[in-house]
Coordinates of C-alpha atoms in Angstrom, one line a residue:
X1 CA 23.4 -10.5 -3.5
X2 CA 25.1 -11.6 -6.4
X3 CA 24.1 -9.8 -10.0
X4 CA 22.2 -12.9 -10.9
X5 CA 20.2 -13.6 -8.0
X6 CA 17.6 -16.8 -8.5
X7 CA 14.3 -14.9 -8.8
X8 CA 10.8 -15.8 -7.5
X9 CA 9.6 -19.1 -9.8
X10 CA 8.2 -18.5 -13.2
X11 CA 10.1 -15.2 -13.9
X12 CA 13.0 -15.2 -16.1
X13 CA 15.5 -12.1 -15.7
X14 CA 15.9 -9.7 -18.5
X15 CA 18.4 -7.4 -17.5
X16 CA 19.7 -5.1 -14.1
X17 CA 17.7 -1.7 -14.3
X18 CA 19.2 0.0 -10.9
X19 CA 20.4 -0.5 -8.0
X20 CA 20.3 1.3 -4.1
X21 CA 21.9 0.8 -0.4
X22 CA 19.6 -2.6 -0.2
X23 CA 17.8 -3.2 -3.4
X24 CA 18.4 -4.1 -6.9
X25 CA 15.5 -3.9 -9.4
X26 CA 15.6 -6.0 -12.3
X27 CA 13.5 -6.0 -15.3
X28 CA 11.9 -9.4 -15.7
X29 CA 9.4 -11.4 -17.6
X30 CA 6.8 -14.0 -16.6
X31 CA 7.4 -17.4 -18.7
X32 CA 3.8 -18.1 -19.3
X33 CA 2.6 -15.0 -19.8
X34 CA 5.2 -13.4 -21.7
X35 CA 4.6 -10.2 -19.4
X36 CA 7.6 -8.0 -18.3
X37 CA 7.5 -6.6 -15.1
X38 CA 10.4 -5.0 -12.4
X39 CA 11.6 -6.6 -9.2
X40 CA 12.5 -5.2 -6.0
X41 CA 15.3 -7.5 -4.6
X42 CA 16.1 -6.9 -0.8
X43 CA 18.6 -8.4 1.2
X44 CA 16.7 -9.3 4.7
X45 CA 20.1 -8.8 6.9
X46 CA 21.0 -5.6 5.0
X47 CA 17.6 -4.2 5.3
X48 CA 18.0 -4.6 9.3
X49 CA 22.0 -3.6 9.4
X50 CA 21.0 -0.3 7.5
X51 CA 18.0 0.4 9.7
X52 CA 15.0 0.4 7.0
X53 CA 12.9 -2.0 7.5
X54 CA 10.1 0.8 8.5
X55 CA 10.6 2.2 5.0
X56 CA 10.2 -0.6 3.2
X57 CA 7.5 -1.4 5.2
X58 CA 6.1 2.0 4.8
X59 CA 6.5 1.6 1.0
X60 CA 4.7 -1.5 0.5
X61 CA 1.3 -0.8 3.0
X62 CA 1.6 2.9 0.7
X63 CA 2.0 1.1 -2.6
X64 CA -0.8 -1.6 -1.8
X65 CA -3.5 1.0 -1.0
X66 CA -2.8 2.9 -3.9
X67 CA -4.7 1.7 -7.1
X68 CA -4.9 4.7 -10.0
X69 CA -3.5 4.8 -13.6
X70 CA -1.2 7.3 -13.2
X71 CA 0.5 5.4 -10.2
X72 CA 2.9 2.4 -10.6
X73 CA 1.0 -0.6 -9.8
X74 CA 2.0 -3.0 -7.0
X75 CA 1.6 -6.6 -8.4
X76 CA 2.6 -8.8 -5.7
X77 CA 5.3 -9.3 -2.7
X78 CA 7.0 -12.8 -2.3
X79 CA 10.3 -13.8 0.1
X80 CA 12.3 -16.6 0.7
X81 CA 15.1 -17.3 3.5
X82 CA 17.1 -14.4 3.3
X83 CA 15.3 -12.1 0.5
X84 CA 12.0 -10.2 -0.3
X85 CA 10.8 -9.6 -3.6
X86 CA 8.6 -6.7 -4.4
X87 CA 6.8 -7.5 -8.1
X88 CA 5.5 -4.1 -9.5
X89 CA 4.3 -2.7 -12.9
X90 CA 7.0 -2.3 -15.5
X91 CA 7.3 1.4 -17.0
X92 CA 9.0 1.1 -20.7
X93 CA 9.8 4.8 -20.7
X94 CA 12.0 5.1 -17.9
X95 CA 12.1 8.4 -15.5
X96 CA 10.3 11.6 -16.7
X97 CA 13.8 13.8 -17.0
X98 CA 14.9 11.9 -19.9
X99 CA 11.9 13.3 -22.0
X100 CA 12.3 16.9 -21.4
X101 CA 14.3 18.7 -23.6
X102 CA 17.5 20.4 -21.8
X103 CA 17.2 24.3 -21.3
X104 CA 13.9 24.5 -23.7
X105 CA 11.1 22.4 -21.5
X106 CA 8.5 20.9 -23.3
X107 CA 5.2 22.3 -25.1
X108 CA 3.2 24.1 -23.1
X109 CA -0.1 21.6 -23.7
X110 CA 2.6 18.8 -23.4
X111 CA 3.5 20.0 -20.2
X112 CA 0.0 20.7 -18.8
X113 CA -1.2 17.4 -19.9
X114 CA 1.6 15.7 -17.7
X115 CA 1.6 18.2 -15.1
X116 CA -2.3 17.1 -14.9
X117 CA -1.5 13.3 -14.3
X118 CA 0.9 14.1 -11.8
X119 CA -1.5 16.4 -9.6
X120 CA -4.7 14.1 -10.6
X121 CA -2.6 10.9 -8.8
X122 CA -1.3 13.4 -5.9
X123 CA -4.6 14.6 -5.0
X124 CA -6.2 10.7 -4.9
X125 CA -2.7 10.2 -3.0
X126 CA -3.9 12.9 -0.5
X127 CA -7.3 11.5 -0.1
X128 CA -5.9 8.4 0.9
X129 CA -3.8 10.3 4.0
X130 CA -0.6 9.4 2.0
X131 CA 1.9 12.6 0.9
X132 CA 4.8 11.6 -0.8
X133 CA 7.2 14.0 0.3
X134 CA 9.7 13.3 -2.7
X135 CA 8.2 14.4 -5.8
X136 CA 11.1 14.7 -8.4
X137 CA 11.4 13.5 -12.0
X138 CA 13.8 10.7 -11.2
X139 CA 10.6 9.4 -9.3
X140 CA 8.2 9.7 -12.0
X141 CA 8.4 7.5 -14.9
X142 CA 6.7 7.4 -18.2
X143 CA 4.6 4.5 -20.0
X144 CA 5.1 3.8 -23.6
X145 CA 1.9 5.9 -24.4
X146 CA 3.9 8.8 -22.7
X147 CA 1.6 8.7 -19.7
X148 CA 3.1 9.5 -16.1
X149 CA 3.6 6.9 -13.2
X150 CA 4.4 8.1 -9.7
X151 CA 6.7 5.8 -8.5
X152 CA 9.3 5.6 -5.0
X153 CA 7.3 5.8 -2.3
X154 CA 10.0 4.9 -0.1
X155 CA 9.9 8.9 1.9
X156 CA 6.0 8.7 1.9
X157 CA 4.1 9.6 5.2
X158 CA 0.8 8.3 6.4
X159 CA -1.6 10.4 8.0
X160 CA -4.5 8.4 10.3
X161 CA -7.8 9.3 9.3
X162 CA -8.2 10.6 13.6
X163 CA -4.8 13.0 12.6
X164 CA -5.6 13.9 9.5
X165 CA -4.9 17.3 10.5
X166 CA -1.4 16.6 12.1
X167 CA 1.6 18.2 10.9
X168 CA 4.5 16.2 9.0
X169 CA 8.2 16.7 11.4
X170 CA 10.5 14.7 9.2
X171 CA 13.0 16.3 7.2
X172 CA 13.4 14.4 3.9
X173 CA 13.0 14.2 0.2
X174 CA 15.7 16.0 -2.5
X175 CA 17.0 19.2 -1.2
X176 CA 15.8 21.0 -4.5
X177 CA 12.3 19.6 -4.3
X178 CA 12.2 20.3 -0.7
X179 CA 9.6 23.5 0.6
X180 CA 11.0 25.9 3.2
X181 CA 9.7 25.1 5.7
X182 CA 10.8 21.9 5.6
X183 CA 14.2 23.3 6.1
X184 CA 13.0 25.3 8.7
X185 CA 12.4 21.9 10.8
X186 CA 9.1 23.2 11.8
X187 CA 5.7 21.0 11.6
X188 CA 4.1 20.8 7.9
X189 CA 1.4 20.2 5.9
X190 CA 2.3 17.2 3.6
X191 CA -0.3 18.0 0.9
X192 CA 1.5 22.0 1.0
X193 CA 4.7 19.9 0.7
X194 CA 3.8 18.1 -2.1
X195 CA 2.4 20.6 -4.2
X196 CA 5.6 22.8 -3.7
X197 CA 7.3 19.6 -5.2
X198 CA 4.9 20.0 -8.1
X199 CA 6.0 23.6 -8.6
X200 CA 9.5 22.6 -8.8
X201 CA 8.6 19.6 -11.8
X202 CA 6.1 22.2 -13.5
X203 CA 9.0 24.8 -13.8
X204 CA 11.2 22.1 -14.9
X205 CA 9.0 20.0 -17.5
X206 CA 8.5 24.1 -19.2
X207 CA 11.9 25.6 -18.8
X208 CA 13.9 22.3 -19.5
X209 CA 15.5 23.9 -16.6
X210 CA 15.5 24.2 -12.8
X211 CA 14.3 27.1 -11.1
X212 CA 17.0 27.8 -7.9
X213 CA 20.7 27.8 -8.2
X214 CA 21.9 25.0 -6.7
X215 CA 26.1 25.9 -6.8
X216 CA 25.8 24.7 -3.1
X217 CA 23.4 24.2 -0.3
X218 CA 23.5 27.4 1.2
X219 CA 22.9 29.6 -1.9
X220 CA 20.0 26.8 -2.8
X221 CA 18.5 27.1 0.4
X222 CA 18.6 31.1 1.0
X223 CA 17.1 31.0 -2.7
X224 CA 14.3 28.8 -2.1
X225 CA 13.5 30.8 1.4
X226 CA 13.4 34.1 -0.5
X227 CA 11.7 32.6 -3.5
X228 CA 14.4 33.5 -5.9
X229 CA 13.7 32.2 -9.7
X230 CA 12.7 34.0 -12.8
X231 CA 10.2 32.4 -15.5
X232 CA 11.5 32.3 -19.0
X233 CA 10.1 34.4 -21.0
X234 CA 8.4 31.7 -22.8
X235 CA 5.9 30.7 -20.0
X236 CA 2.0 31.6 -20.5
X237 CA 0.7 34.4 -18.4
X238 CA -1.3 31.3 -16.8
X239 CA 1.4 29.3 -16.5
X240 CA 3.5 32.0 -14.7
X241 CA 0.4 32.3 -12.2
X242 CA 0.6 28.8 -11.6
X243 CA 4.0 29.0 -10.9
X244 CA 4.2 31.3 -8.5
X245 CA 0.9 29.9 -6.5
X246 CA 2.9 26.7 -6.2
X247 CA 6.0 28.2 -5.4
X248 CA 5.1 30.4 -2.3
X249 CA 7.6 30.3 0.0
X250 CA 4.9 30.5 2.7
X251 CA 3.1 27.9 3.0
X252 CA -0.2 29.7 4.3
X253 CA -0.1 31.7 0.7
X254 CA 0.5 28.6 -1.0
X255 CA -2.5 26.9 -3.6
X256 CA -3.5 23.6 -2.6
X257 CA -3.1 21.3 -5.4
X258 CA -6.7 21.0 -5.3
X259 CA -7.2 24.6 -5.8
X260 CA -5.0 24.0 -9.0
X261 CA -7.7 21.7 -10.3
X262 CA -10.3 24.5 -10.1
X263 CA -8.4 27.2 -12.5
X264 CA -8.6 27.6 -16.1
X265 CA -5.0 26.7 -17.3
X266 CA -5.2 23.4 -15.4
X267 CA -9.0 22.5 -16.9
X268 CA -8.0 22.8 -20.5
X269 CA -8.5 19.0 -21.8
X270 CA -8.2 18.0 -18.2
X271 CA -10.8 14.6 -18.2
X272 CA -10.6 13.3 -14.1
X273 CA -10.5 9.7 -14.0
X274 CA -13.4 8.5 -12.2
X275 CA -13.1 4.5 -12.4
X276 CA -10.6 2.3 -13.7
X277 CA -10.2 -1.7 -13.8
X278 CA -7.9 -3.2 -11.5
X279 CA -5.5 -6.1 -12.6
X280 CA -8.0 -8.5 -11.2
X281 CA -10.6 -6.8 -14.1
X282 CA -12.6 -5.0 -11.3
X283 CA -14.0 -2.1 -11.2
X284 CA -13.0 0.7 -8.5
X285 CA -13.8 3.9 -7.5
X286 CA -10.9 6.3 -7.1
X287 CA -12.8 7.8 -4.2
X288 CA -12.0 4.7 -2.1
X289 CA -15.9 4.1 -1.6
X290 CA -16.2 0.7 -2.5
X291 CA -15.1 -1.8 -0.7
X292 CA -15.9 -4.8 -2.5
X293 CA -16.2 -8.3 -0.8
X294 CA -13.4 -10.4 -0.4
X295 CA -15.1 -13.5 -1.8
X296 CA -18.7 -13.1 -4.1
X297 CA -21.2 -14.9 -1.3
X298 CA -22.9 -16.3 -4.4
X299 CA -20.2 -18.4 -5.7
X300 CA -19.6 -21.6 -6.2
X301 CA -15.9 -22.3 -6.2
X302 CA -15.3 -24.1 -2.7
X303 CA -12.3 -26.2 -1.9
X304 CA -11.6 -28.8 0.5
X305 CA -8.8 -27.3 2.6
X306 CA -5.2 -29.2 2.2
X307 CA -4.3 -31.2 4.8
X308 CA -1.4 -32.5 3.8
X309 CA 2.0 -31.1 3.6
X310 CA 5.3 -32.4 3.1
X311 CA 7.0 -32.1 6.4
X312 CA 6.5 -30.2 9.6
X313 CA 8.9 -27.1 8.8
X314 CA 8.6 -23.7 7.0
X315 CA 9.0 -24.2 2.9
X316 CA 12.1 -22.2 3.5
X317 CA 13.6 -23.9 5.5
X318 CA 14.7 -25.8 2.6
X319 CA 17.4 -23.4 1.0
X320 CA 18.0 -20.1 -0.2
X321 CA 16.8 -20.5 -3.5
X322 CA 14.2 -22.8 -3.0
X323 CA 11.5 -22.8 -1.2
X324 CA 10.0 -19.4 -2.8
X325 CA 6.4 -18.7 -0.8
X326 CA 4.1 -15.2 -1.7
X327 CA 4.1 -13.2 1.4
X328 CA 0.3 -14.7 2.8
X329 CA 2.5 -17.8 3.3
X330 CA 5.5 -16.2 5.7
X331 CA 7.2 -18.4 8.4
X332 CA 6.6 -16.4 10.7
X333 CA 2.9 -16.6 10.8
X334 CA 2.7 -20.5 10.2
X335 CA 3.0 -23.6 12.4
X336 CA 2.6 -26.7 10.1
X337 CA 3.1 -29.5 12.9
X338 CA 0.2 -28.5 14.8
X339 CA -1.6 -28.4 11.7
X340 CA -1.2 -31.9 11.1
X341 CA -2.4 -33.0 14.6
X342 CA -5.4 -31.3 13.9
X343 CA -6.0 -32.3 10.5
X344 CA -5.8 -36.0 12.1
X345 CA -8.3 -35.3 14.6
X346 CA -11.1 -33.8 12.6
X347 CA -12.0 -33.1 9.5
X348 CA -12.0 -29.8 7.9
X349 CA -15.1 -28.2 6.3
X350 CA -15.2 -27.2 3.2
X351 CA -13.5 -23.5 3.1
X352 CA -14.3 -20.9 0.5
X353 CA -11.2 -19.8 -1.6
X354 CA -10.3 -16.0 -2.0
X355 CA -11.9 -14.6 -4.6
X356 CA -8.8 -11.7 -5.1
X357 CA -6.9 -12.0 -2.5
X358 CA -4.2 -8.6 -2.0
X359 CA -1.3 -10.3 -0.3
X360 CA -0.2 -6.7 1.4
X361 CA -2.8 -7.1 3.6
X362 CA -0.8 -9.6 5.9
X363 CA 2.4 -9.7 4.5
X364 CA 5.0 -11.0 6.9
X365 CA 8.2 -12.7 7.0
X366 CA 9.9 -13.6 9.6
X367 CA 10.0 -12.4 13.7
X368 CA 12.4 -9.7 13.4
X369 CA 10.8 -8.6 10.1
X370 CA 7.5 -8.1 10.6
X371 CA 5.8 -6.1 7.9
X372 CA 2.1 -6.1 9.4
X373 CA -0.1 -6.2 12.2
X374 CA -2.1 -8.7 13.4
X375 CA -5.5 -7.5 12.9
X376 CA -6.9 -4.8 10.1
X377 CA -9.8 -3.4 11.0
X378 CA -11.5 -1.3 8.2
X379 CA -14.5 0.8 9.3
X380 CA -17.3 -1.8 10.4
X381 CA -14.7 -4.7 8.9
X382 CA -12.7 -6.6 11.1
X383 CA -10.0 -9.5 9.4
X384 CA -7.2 -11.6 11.0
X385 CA -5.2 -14.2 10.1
X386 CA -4.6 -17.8 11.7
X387 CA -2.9 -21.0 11.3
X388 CA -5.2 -22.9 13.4
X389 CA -7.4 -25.6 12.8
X390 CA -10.9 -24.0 11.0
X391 CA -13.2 -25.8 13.2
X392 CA -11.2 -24.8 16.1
X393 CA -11.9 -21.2 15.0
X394 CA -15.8 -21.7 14.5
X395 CA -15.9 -23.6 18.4
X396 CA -14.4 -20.6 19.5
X397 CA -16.5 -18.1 17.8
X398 CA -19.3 -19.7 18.9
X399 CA -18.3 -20.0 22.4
X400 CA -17.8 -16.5 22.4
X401 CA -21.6 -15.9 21.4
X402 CA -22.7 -18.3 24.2
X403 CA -21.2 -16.1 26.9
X404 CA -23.0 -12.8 25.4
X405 CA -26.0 -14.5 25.2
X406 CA -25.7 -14.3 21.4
X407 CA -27.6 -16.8 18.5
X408 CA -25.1 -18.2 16.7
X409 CA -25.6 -19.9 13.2
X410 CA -23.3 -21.8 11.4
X411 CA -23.2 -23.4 7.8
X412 CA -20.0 -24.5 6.3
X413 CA -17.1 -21.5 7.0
X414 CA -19.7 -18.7 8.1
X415 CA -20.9 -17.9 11.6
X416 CA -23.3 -15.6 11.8
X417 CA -24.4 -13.7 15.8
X418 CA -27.3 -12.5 16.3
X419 CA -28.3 -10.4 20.0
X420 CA -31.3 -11.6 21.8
X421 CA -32.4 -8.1 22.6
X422 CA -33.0 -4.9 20.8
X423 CA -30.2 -2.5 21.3
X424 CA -29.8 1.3 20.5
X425 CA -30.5 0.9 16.8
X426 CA -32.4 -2.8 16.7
X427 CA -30.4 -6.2 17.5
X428 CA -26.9 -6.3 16.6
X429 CA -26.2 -9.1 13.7
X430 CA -22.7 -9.8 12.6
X431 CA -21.6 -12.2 9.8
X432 CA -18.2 -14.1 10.0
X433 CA -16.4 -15.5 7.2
X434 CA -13.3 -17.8 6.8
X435 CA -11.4 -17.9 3.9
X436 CA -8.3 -20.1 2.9
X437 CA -4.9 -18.2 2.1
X438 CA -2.6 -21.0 1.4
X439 CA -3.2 -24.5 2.9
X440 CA -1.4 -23.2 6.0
X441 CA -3.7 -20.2 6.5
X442 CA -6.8 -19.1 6.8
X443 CA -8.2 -15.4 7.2
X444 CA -11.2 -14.6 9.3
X445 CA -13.3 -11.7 8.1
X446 CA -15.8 -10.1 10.4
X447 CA -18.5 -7.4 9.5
X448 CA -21.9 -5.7 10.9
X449 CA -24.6 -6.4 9.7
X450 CA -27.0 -4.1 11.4
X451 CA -27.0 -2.2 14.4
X452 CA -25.6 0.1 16.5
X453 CA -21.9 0.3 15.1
X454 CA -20.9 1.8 18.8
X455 CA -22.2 -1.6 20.2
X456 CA -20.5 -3.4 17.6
X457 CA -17.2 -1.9 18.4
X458 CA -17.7 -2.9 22.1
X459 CA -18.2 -6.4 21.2
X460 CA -15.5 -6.5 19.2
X461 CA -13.2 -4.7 21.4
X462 CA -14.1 -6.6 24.5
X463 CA -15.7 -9.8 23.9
X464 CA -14.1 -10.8 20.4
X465 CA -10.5 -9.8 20.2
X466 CA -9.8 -11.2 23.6
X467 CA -11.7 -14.5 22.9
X468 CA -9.9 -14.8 20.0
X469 CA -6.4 -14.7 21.8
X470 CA -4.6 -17.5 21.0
X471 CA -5.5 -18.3 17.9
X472 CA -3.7 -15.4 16.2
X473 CA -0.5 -16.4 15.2
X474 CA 2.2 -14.9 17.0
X475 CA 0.0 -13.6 19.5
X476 CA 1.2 -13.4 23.1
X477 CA -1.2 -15.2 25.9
X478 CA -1.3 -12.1 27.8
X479 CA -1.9 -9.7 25.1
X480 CA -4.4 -8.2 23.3
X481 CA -4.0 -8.1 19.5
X482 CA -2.9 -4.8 18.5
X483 CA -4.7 -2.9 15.6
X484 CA -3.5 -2.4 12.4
X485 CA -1.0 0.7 12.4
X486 CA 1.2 0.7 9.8
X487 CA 2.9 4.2 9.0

């Protein structure tokens, strides 16, 4: 990548703020909006040559569940031909070590009120089944009102909500930052990880200072295992305690970042942030509780969907530079020519736009770069995404009613089944809606309305999915899809 590379339309590039193994991040600035933001630039080839394409994929289904102030904010993802760009929040201030004063540390209230950000977006981290696993002040920047931003999520593990429980085996993160057991190369907890992590940065955001000698790797590592450090003298009887909570070599002894919530050093001025508005002005709950609607089902804003395109091939496939799609509209997952000879055949109904649309959700971008699975399924919520015709979709869902003996109504984009007989908790209802994407594609969004949510699952598992084979892009004929598992 040359150190101009053209980036995604509408953005203007302000200057180079870094650079890795296989990205570059600029600082750039919308031209309408005036607003600056950084880019992720990633070479496609480079990302598969150097193996990390999980990362990156990692990274991004991390970054796109994560929504709290004191977390850098994922704005969108867009590709062309050979490159992916990731758009995120832009952070004025820069990484956290350039504000701490060298061998003197900050105030002690400074410190505690930063030290309270960082665990208050590591505990919502946590609740998500996300651990970080490389907290270090190069990876946490501050805002021009001096407020933290968790940033890199690059070494970040997932935990599935069925292995929650399970134990981290990866060695990574910054030798320095890293826990002993972690060295050790035994199983760990990633929440014990992290709040080691947060030992390290509360010793260093006081003392100005780091905590073990680090002359080589050996003396650092005998010195984390043993638990080696003094506190200067100017640390808080408090903030000692805290210290040496978070900075028990055992793991089994060590406070749980939680447990640092609940003590009286940490609660001074501490407000937790309940709610917060999104960039798409919404209100969320930090808890993950509310899962709002993809589309308001009172509104009004409808759109005929596009049936015409110029040519048969991927926008791409026109150039490098040109040719810029977000990631809902990857190659991978669209096949225009059949499009056509379906738009020719029949006409479309009208198709309801997406309200706010989060592009993670099915990003993808070519075969050998596949950043997402086929279907999501989110509690009682089922959504996929296809490039086939929309009344071949409907047909098909209500084909698939017929052969359960299902009622099936349908008005514009929603089909909604209904059983004919009572199950375990009254009949089964489920509502399906189709929404537009791009004019290529089209997501289908399926939820229970009442009933048994075992006998939901059954239909879904075997009656739905594999009626719906086929019309999944990039599905095989002989496969079922495969559930969303993205680490």
């Amino acid at each position: 990548m040359g150190d101009r590379p053209k980036l995604p339309a509408r953005y203007e590039q302000v200057k180079l703020l870094g650079e890795g193994n296989f990205a570059k991040v600029y600082l750039a600035r919308h031209m309408d909006t005036k607003e600056e933001v950084a880019i992720k630039v990633m070479d496609k080839e480079k990302l598969i040559k150097l193996g990390a394409v999980q990362q990156i994929k990692r990274e991004i289904a991390v970054m796109r569940r994560l929504r709290h102030p004191n977390i850098v904010q994922l704005h969108k993802v867009m590709a062309c031909k050979s490159r992916i760009f990731v758009v995120m929040e832009y952070v004025r201030g820069g990484p956290l070590y350039r504000h701490i004063p060298a061998n003197s540390g900050l105030k002690e209230d400074e410190t505690r009120r930063i030290f309270q950000q960082l665990v208050s977006a590591l505990t919502f981290c946590h609740a998500q089944g996300v651990y970080h696993r490389d907290i270090k002040p190069d990876n946490l920047l501050v805002d021009e009102h001096g407020n933290l931003k968790v940033a890199d999520f690059g070494l970040s593990a997932h935990a599935d909500t069925a292995r929650r429980e399970a134990l981290l085996h990866t060695v990574c993160g910054t030798p320095l930052y890293v826990p002993p057991e972690v060295f050790a190369r035994r199983g760990y907890d990633g929440a014990k990880a992290d709040a080691w992590s947060c030992g390290i940065v509360l010793f260093v955001l006081a003392a100005g200072r780091k905590p073990f000698r680090d002359d080589d790797f050996i003396t650092l590592y005998r010195t984390i295992c043993r638990g080696d450090y003094r506190c200067p003298r100017t640390f808080s009887p408090e903030l000692v305690r805290i210290v040496r909570r978070l900075l028990q070599p055992n793991p089994a002894h060590r406070i749980t970042l939680l447990q640092i919530k609940e003590t009286d050093w940490f609660k001074k001025g501490f407000k937790e942030v309940s709610f917060y508005i999104d960039n798409k002005d919404c209100l969320r709950s930090l808890d993950g509780s509310e899962e709002p609607d993809l589309c308001d089902s009172d509104s009004e804003d409808e759109t005929a969907m596009s049936s015409s395109s110029s040519g048969s091939s991927s926008p791409v496939a026109h150039g490098d530079g040109g040719g810029m799609h977000t990631s809902v509209s990857a190659p991978s997952l669209v096949n225009l020519e059949k499009m056509h000879i379906a738009a020719a055949r029949a006409p479309e109904p009208r198709i309801r736009r997406i309200k706010s649309m989060n592009a993670f959700d099915i990003i993808a971008s070519s075969p050998s770069f596949d950043l997402s699975g086929l279907f999501e399924e989110r509690g009682e919520q089922l959504r996929f995404v296809s490039s086939a015709p929309v009344n071949t979709i409907i047909s098909k869902l209500e084909e698939i009613a017929g052969q359960v003996s299902f009622t099936a109504r349908t008005k514009d984009c929603q089909v909604s089944f209904e059983a004919t007989r009572n199950g375990h908790k009254g009949a089964l209802a489920i509502s399906t809606k189709i929404f537009q994407l791009t004019p290529e594609l089209v997501m289908v969004q399926v939820c229970k309305k009442a009933g048994d949510t075992a006998e939901y699952r059954q239909f879904c598992g075997s009656e739905l999915k594999p009626g719906l084979r086929g019309l999944v892009d990039g599905l095989p004929e002989d496969g079922l899809p495969p559930t969303l598992n993205v680490a």
